[in-house]
Amino acid sequence: MGAAAQPQLLSEAGYATTLGSEYSQLEPENVMKFSFVHPRPNTDPAPYDFTQADQLVAFAEQNSMRVRGHTLVWHKQLSGWLTSGIAAGTYRSSDLNFILQDHITTVMRHYAGRVYAWDVVNEAFNGDGTLAHTVWYDSPGIGLAGRGTAYIEQALSWAHAGDPNAKRFYNDFGAETLNAKSDAIYQMARDFKQRGVPLDGLGFQLHVNLSFDNPNTLDSFAQNVKRFSDLGMEIHFTEFDAALDGGDPQRFASQGDLYRKVTLVCVQNPNCKVFQTWGFTDKYSWIPQSTNNQQGWALPFDLNYNKKPAYFGMLNALTGQ
Ligand code: G3I
């Protein structure tokens, strides 16, 4: 059972106590992303900075928690030196190939033996199953533009070199049910499996709302998880939250039921090893800030770290009640 966490909040007693006592895993919500760990160009004497991520890892170790790493190859939260250098034409594909290889291997070596699994690649597909145009794929890319998932394969191979003992994941949103995006990811996973490309698992983000609590949706979700699991892939639910448009008891009860049903899909699937939420307290969630405060209340603890029905929904699924 995991939660995304932020190191600057550990000084708040309620935050640290709840995280450290209720969860067995944490994942940095932001501070292992490119702009945080790789703030300066490779020509700088000190291109990397692990200060904030190290704080979270130390907290996890002090509290006997495992750490899941997020994320090495993503087109968001990149450093200004990188995006402006690409825009200016300073960095071409051969440079990006070197930069990404160095990034993956340096970050993974720094955390070898301390981060047991990595979202090596995050959000590479569009909703229609095509590959997204990103700096790593084709804009300008690392030299494998137009060759489909070859750049993802390259990143996974570099990750293997960075820490051969860490599990390598592909992580995405909107691929929870049977749809064009999950079909494309499934084809990739099956191809990688057949050819021995080092992909160990799939992360399903699961940023949902109460509309997910629908028999057809939940059935499609369970079938989709099963097909990946049948490939021999490890499944992690990586970023679950269920956004509400109000914080009243009725909505909290409905949310608790959805938490129970989603947790149950993991519990009932032997290859589903991790159930993680994107944060844990409604006090600190990405949803209000990204919806102009129209939505929120998405997590298992309220603003004062009291357990909500969502917490007991997870607990009921885990204990079979
Ligand atoms: O770092 C700056 C800081 O210097 C500045 O003072 C502050 C002012 O607003 O902004 C800070 O940047 C924020 C950053 O988080 C770090 O806190 C950005 O504004 C904010 O947009 C950014 O949001 C993060 C978002 O990823 C970026 O796309 C969220 O916290 C984080 O929860 C969210 O996480 C993603 C996963 O990585 C991938 N899946 C989807 C998920 C939700 O969007």
Short mmCIF file of C-alpha atoms and ligand atoms in Angstrom, two decimals:
data_model
loop_
_atom_site.label_atom_id
_atom_site.label_comp_id
_atom_site.label_asym_id
_atom_site.label_seq_id
_atom_site.Cartn_x
_atom_site.Cartn_y
_atom_site.Cartn_z
CA MET A 1 0.00 0.00 0.00
CA GLY A 2 1.63 3.19 -1.19
CA ALA A 3 1.13 6.93 -1.43
CA ALA A 4 2.76 9.69 -3.45
CA ALA A 5 4.65 12.02 -1.14
CA GLN A 6 6.36 15.42 -1.04
CA PRO A 7 9.47 16.03 1.11
CA GLN A 8 8.64 19.64 2.04
CA LEU A 9 5.57 18.37 3.92
CA LEU A 10 7.43 15.92 6.17
CA SER A 11 7.96 18.66 8.75
CA GLU A 12 4.20 18.66 9.39
CA ALA A 13 3.59 16.13 12.17
CA GLY A 14 0.20 14.90 10.96
CA TYR A 15 1.56 14.38 7.46
CA ALA A 16 4.70 12.47 8.50
CA THR A 17 2.94 10.37 11.13
CA THR A 18 0.12 9.31 8.83
CA LEU A 19 2.43 8.52 5.91
CA GLY A 20 4.94 6.65 8.04
CA SER A 21 2.44 4.59 10.01
CA GLU A 22 -0.30 3.80 7.46
CA TYR A 23 1.73 2.96 4.34
CA SER A 24 4.39 0.43 3.37
CA GLN A 25 5.56 2.30 0.27
CA LEU A 26 6.03 5.84 -0.97
CA GLU A 27 6.66 7.38 -4.36
CA PRO A 28 7.90 10.94 -4.90
CA GLU A 29 5.04 12.95 -6.38
CA ASN A 30 7.48 15.31 -8.12
CA VAL A 31 11.04 15.32 -6.79
CA MET A 32 12.49 12.46 -8.84
CA LYS A 33 11.31 14.07 -12.08
CA PHE A 34 13.84 15.48 -14.55
CA SER A 35 13.66 19.16 -13.52
CA PHE A 36 14.30 18.27 -9.88
CA VAL A 37 17.15 15.76 -10.19
CA HIS A 38 18.79 17.11 -13.36
CA PRO A 39 18.53 20.90 -12.97
CA ARG A 40 21.73 21.79 -14.82
CA PRO A 41 23.19 20.72 -18.19
CA ASN A 42 25.63 17.85 -18.46
CA THR A 43 28.45 20.31 -19.19
CA ASP A 44 28.02 21.77 -15.68
CA PRO A 45 30.33 20.32 -13.00
CA ALA A 46 27.24 19.28 -11.01
CA PRO A 47 24.35 18.53 -13.38
CA TYR A 48 22.41 16.42 -10.87
CA ASP A 49 20.82 17.29 -7.52
CA PHE A 50 19.29 14.54 -5.40
CA THR A 51 18.78 16.60 -2.23
CA GLN A 52 14.98 16.54 -2.11
CA ALA A 53 14.57 13.01 -3.42
CA ASP A 54 17.15 11.77 -0.91
CA GLN A 55 15.05 13.27 1.92
CA LEU A 56 12.07 11.19 0.90
CA VAL A 57 14.13 8.02 0.48
CA ALA A 58 15.65 8.53 3.95
CA PHE A 59 12.17 8.99 5.44
CA ALA A 60 11.00 5.80 3.74
CA GLU A 61 13.95 3.83 5.09
CA GLN A 62 13.45 5.19 8.61
CA ASN A 63 9.85 3.98 8.43
CA SER A 64 10.55 0.61 6.77
CA MET A 65 8.81 1.65 3.56
CA ARG A 66 9.73 0.69 0.03
CA VAL A 67 10.33 3.38 -2.60
CA ARG A 68 8.87 3.37 -6.11
CA GLY A 69 10.67 5.73 -8.52
CA HIS A 70 8.81 8.19 -10.76
CA THR A 71 9.75 8.95 -13.53
CA LEU A 72 12.70 8.82 -15.97
CA VAL A 73 11.26 9.41 -19.45
CA TRP A 74 8.43 11.95 -19.54
CA HIS A 75 7.75 15.05 -21.61
CA LYS A 76 6.62 17.18 -18.66
CA GLN A 77 8.51 18.82 -15.79
CA LEU A 78 11.69 18.94 -17.85
CA SER A 79 14.45 21.40 -17.00
CA GLY A 80 14.49 24.84 -18.58
CA TRP A 81 18.02 24.32 -19.91
CA LEU A 82 16.77 21.29 -21.82
CA THR A 83 13.53 22.68 -23.27
CA SER A 84 15.09 26.01 -24.23
CA GLY A 85 18.10 24.23 -25.73
CA ILE A 86 15.81 22.05 -27.84
CA ALA A 87 13.79 25.08 -28.95
CA ALA A 88 16.99 26.91 -29.94
CA GLY A 89 18.24 23.90 -31.91
CA THR A 90 21.25 23.53 -29.59
CA TYR A 91 20.29 19.97 -28.70
CA ARG A 92 19.70 17.60 -31.60
CA SER A 93 18.81 13.93 -31.53
CA SER A 94 22.37 12.71 -30.96
CA ASP A 95 22.66 15.08 -27.98
CA LEU A 96 19.30 13.96 -26.58
CA ASN A 97 20.36 10.35 -26.96
CA PHE A 98 23.39 11.04 -24.78
CA ILE A 99 21.44 13.22 -22.31
CA LEU A 100 18.70 10.63 -21.77
CA GLN A 101 21.06 7.70 -21.44
CA ASP A 102 23.14 9.62 -18.91
CA HIS A 103 19.99 10.71 -17.06
CA ILE A 104 18.55 7.22 -16.77
CA THR A 105 21.77 5.52 -15.74
CA THR A 106 22.89 8.25 -13.33
CA VAL A 107 19.57 8.48 -11.50
CA MET A 108 19.11 4.72 -11.30
CA ARG A 109 22.68 4.13 -10.13
CA HIS A 110 22.24 6.77 -7.43
CA TYR A 111 19.25 4.84 -6.08
CA ALA A 112 20.37 1.29 -6.86
CA GLY A 113 19.25 -1.02 -4.08
CA ARG A 114 17.04 1.71 -2.56
CA VAL A 115 14.38 2.18 -5.25
CA TYR A 116 12.95 -1.23 -6.11
CA ALA A 117 10.85 -0.26 -9.16
CA TRP A 118 10.86 2.60 -11.66
CA ASP A 119 8.32 4.18 -13.97
CA VAL A 120 10.95 4.18 -16.71
CA VAL A 121 8.57 5.63 -19.29
CA ASN A 122 5.47 7.66 -18.47
CA GLU A 123 2.53 8.67 -20.69
CA ALA A 124 3.98 7.96 -24.14
CA PHE A 125 0.66 7.17 -25.87
CA ASN A 126 -2.26 9.29 -27.04
CA GLY A 127 -5.86 8.29 -26.34
CA ASP A 128 -6.22 6.89 -29.86
CA GLY A 129 -3.28 4.53 -29.38
CA THR A 130 -0.77 6.49 -31.45
CA LEU A 131 2.52 7.58 -29.94
CA ALA A 132 2.56 11.12 -28.58
CA HIS A 133 4.89 13.61 -30.24
CA THR A 134 7.43 14.36 -27.53
CA VAL A 135 11.00 15.54 -27.15
CA TRP A 136 12.08 11.95 -26.53
CA TYR A 137 10.14 10.31 -29.37
CA ASP A 138 10.28 12.61 -32.40
CA SER A 139 10.49 16.29 -31.43
CA PRO A 140 13.33 15.82 -32.17
CA GLY A 141 13.67 12.50 -30.30
CA ILE A 142 16.68 10.43 -29.36
CA GLY A 143 17.26 9.23 -32.91
CA LEU A 144 14.41 6.73 -33.22
CA ALA A 145 11.65 9.01 -34.55
CA GLY A 146 9.07 7.19 -36.66
CA ARG A 147 10.14 3.80 -35.34
CA GLY A 148 7.22 3.33 -32.97
CA THR A 149 8.06 1.98 -29.56
CA ALA A 150 11.79 1.58 -30.35
CA TYR A 151 12.66 4.58 -28.16
CA ILE A 152 10.76 3.05 -25.24
CA GLU A 153 12.69 -0.17 -25.77
CA GLN A 154 15.95 1.80 -25.79
CA ALA A 155 15.03 3.50 -22.51
CA LEU A 156 14.22 0.14 -20.90
CA SER A 157 17.58 -1.26 -22.01
CA TRP A 158 19.42 1.73 -20.55
CA ALA A 159 17.44 1.25 -17.35
CA HIS A 160 18.61 -2.32 -17.20
CA ALA A 161 22.17 -1.04 -17.28
CA GLY A 162 21.39 1.56 -14.58
CA ASP A 163 20.15 -0.98 -12.03
CA PRO A 164 19.60 -4.54 -13.26
CA ASN A 165 17.78 -5.41 -10.03
CA ALA A 166 15.12 -2.68 -10.25
CA LYS A 167 11.78 -3.53 -11.82
CA ARG A 168 11.02 -1.54 -14.94
CA PHE A 169 7.51 -0.23 -15.56
CA TYR A 170 5.57 1.54 -18.28
CA ASN A 171 3.03 3.88 -16.60
CA ASP A 172 0.01 5.68 -18.11
CA PHE A 173 -3.43 7.17 -17.47
CA GLY A 174 -6.65 6.43 -19.34
CA ALA A 175 -5.48 2.89 -20.12
CA GLU A 176 -7.36 1.24 -17.24
CA THR A 177 -10.22 -0.15 -19.31
CA LEU A 178 -10.34 -1.91 -22.70
CA ASN A 179 -9.82 0.92 -25.19
CA ALA A 180 -7.57 2.09 -28.03
CA LYS A 181 -4.86 3.27 -25.67
CA SER A 182 -4.74 0.11 -23.56
CA ASP A 183 -4.80 -1.97 -26.79
CA ALA A 184 -1.69 -0.15 -28.03
CA ILE A 185 0.09 -0.61 -24.70
CA TYR A 186 -0.92 -4.28 -24.70
CA GLN A 187 0.57 -4.79 -28.19
CA MET A 188 3.78 -3.15 -27.00
CA ALA A 189 3.96 -5.24 -23.82
CA ARG A 190 3.33 -8.47 -25.73
CA ASP A 191 5.95 -7.59 -28.33
CA PHE A 192 8.51 -6.72 -25.62
CA LYS A 193 7.74 -9.92 -23.76
CA GLN A 194 8.20 -12.04 -26.89
CA ARG A 195 11.50 -10.39 -27.75
CA GLY A 196 12.92 -10.32 -24.24
CA VAL A 197 12.89 -6.52 -23.87
CA PRO A 198 13.24 -5.82 -20.13
CA LEU A 199 9.74 -4.63 -19.21
CA ASP A 200 8.59 -6.05 -15.86
CA GLY A 201 5.26 -4.39 -15.36
CA LEU A 202 2.51 -1.94 -16.11
CA GLY A 203 1.41 1.00 -14.02
CA PHE A 204 -2.24 2.02 -14.25
CA GLN A 205 -2.57 5.53 -12.86
CA LEU A 206 -6.32 5.49 -12.14
CA HIS A 207 -7.15 9.16 -11.84
CA VAL A 208 -10.93 8.70 -11.84
CA ASN A 209 -14.17 10.13 -10.50
CA LEU A 210 -17.46 8.57 -9.41
CA SER A 211 -18.45 7.84 -13.03
CA PHE A 212 -15.91 4.99 -12.85
CA ASP A 213 -18.32 3.22 -10.49
CA ASN A 214 -20.31 1.71 -13.31
CA PRO A 215 -20.70 -2.06 -13.89
CA ASN A 216 -19.57 -1.92 -17.53
CA THR A 217 -16.55 0.22 -16.71
CA LEU A 218 -15.49 -1.89 -13.74
CA ASP A 219 -15.91 -5.08 -15.77
CA SER A 220 -13.83 -3.67 -18.62
CA PHE A 221 -11.23 -2.55 -16.06
CA ALA A 222 -10.99 -6.04 -14.51
CA GLN A 223 -10.71 -7.68 -17.95
CA ASN A 224 -7.98 -5.27 -18.99
CA VAL A 225 -5.95 -5.85 -15.83
CA LYS A 226 -6.32 -9.59 -16.37
CA ARG A 227 -5.03 -9.55 -19.94
CA PHE A 228 -1.83 -7.73 -18.91
CA SER A 229 -1.47 -10.01 -15.94
CA ASP A 230 -1.86 -13.06 -18.23
CA LEU A 231 1.16 -11.81 -20.20
CA GLY A 232 3.16 -12.27 -17.02
CA MET A 233 3.39 -8.54 -16.33
CA GLU A 234 3.37 -7.24 -12.76
CA ILE A 235 0.55 -4.75 -12.24
CA HIS A 236 0.73 -1.67 -10.04
CA PHE A 237 -2.13 0.76 -9.45
CA THR A 238 0.11 3.79 -9.20
CA GLU A 239 -1.82 7.05 -8.82
CA PHE A 240 -5.36 6.25 -7.71
CA ASP A 241 -7.62 9.07 -6.63
CA ALA A 242 -11.36 9.60 -7.03
CA ALA A 243 -12.20 13.27 -7.52
CA LEU A 244 -15.45 14.66 -6.09
CA ASP A 245 -17.22 17.96 -6.71
CA GLY A 246 -18.09 18.41 -3.05
CA GLY A 247 -16.98 17.18 0.36
CA ASP A 248 -20.25 15.97 1.93
CA PRO A 249 -20.90 12.65 3.73
CA GLN A 250 -23.05 11.26 0.90
CA ARG A 251 -20.30 11.72 -1.66
CA PHE A 252 -17.70 10.37 0.76
CA ALA A 253 -19.79 7.21 1.18
CA SER A 254 -20.04 6.70 -2.60
CA GLN A 255 -16.32 7.33 -2.89
CA GLY A 256 -15.63 4.74 -0.20
CA ASP A 257 -17.55 2.16 -2.20
CA LEU A 258 -15.51 2.95 -5.33
CA TYR A 259 -12.26 2.69 -3.35
CA ARG A 260 -13.39 -0.76 -2.17
CA LYS A 261 -14.24 -1.95 -5.70
CA VAL A 262 -10.98 -0.71 -7.26
CA THR A 263 -8.89 -2.18 -4.44
CA LEU A 264 -10.72 -5.47 -4.88
CA VAL A 265 -9.66 -5.68 -8.55
CA CYS A 266 -6.04 -5.59 -7.34
CA VAL A 267 -6.62 -7.99 -4.44
CA GLN A 268 -8.29 -10.52 -6.75
CA ASN A 269 -5.45 -10.47 -9.28
CA PRO A 270 -2.33 -12.34 -8.12
CA ASN A 271 -0.02 -10.25 -10.34
CA CYS A 272 -1.31 -6.95 -8.89
CA LYS A 273 1.28 -6.16 -6.24
CA VAL A 274 0.83 -2.48 -5.46
CA PHE A 275 -2.12 -0.27 -4.64
CA GLN A 276 -1.04 3.35 -4.39
CA THR A 277 -2.88 6.66 -4.16
CA TRP A 278 -1.66 10.01 -5.52
CA GLY A 279 -1.13 11.63 -2.15
CA PHE A 280 -3.13 10.53 0.89
CA THR A 281 -4.69 13.62 2.47
CA ASP A 282 -7.22 15.95 0.83
CA LYS A 283 -5.09 18.75 2.25
CA TYR A 284 -2.43 18.13 -0.41
CA SER A 285 -3.71 16.84 -3.73
CA TRP A 286 -2.98 17.91 -7.29
CA ILE A 287 -6.70 17.98 -8.13
CA PRO A 288 -7.94 21.29 -6.61
CA GLN A 289 -5.04 23.22 -8.12
CA SER A 290 -5.59 21.68 -11.54
CA THR A 291 -9.40 22.18 -11.56
CA ASN A 292 -9.55 25.75 -10.30
CA ASN A 293 -10.86 24.35 -7.00
CA GLN A 294 -13.93 22.84 -8.68
CA GLN A 295 -12.95 19.30 -7.68
CA GLY A 296 -11.04 17.64 -4.88
CA TRP A 297 -11.69 15.48 -1.78
CA ALA A 298 -10.17 12.59 -3.75
CA LEU A 299 -8.01 10.84 -1.14
CA PRO A 300 -8.47 8.51 1.88
CA PHE A 301 -7.69 11.07 4.64
CA ASP A 302 -9.46 14.38 5.13
CA LEU A 303 -7.90 17.80 5.70
CA ASN A 304 -7.21 16.91 9.35
CA TYR A 305 -5.82 13.44 8.67
CA ASN A 306 -9.02 11.73 9.76
CA LYS A 307 -9.83 8.47 7.96
CA LYS A 308 -12.62 8.81 5.40
CA PRO A 309 -14.91 6.07 4.09
CA ALA A 310 -12.34 5.70 1.27
CA TYR A 311 -9.84 4.42 3.83
CA PHE A 312 -12.29 1.84 5.13
CA GLY A 313 -13.19 0.89 1.55
CA MET A 314 -9.56 -0.08 0.94
CA LEU A 315 -9.39 -1.84 4.29
CA ASN A 316 -12.56 -3.85 3.64
CA ALA A 317 -11.23 -5.03 0.27
CA LEU A 318 -7.92 -6.06 1.86
CA THR A 319 -9.50 -7.93 4.75
CA GLY A 320 -12.27 -9.55 2.71
CA GLN A 321 -15.14 -7.90 4.59
O1 G3I B 1 8.39 23.78 -8.73
C1 G3I B 1 7.54 24.92 -8.89
C2 G3I B 1 7.86 25.95 -7.83
O2 G3I B 1 9.19 26.40 -8.01
C3 G3I B 1 6.86 27.09 -7.92
O3 G3I B 1 7.08 27.99 -6.87
C4 G3I B 1 5.42 26.56 -7.85
C5 G3I B 1 4.39 27.65 -8.04
O4 G3I B 1 3.16 27.13 -8.43
O5 G3I B 1 5.24 25.61 -8.87
C6 G3I B 1 6.09 24.49 -8.75
O6 G3I B 1 5.82 23.59 -9.80
C7 G3I B 1 4.67 22.79 -9.64
C8 G3I B 1 5.11 21.33 -9.60
O7 G3I B 1 3.98 20.49 -9.58
C9 G3I B 1 5.99 21.00 -8.40
O8 G3I B 1 5.31 21.27 -7.20
C10 G3I B 1 3.74 23.03 -10.82
O9 G3I B 1 3.20 24.34 -10.77
C11 G3I B 1 2.62 22.02 -10.83
O10 G3I B 1 1.89 22.15 -12.05
C12 G3I B 1 3.17 20.62 -10.75
O11 G3I B 1 2.09 19.72 -10.77
C13 G3I B 1 2.42 18.35 -10.77
C14 G3I B 1 2.03 17.71 -12.09
O12 G3I B 1 2.26 16.30 -12.02
C15 G3I B 1 2.82 18.27 -13.27
O13 G3I B 1 2.33 17.75 -14.47
C16 G3I B 1 1.63 17.71 -9.65
O14 G3I B 1 2.11 18.19 -8.38
C17 G3I B 1 1.76 16.19 -9.68
O15 G3I B 1 0.83 15.63 -8.78
C18 G3I B 1 1.43 15.70 -11.09
O16 G3I B 1 1.62 14.30 -11.11
C19 G3I B 1 1.27 13.63 -12.32
C20 G3I B 1 2.19 12.42 -12.45
O17 G3I B 1 3.54 12.80 -12.35
C21 G3I B 1 1.95 11.66 -13.75
N1 G3I B 1 0.53 11.31 -13.88
C22 G3I B 1 -0.42 12.39 -13.71
C23 G3I B 1 -0.18 13.11 -12.37
C24 G3I B 1 -1.23 14.15 -12.10
O18 G3I B 1 -1.17 15.17 -13.06
#
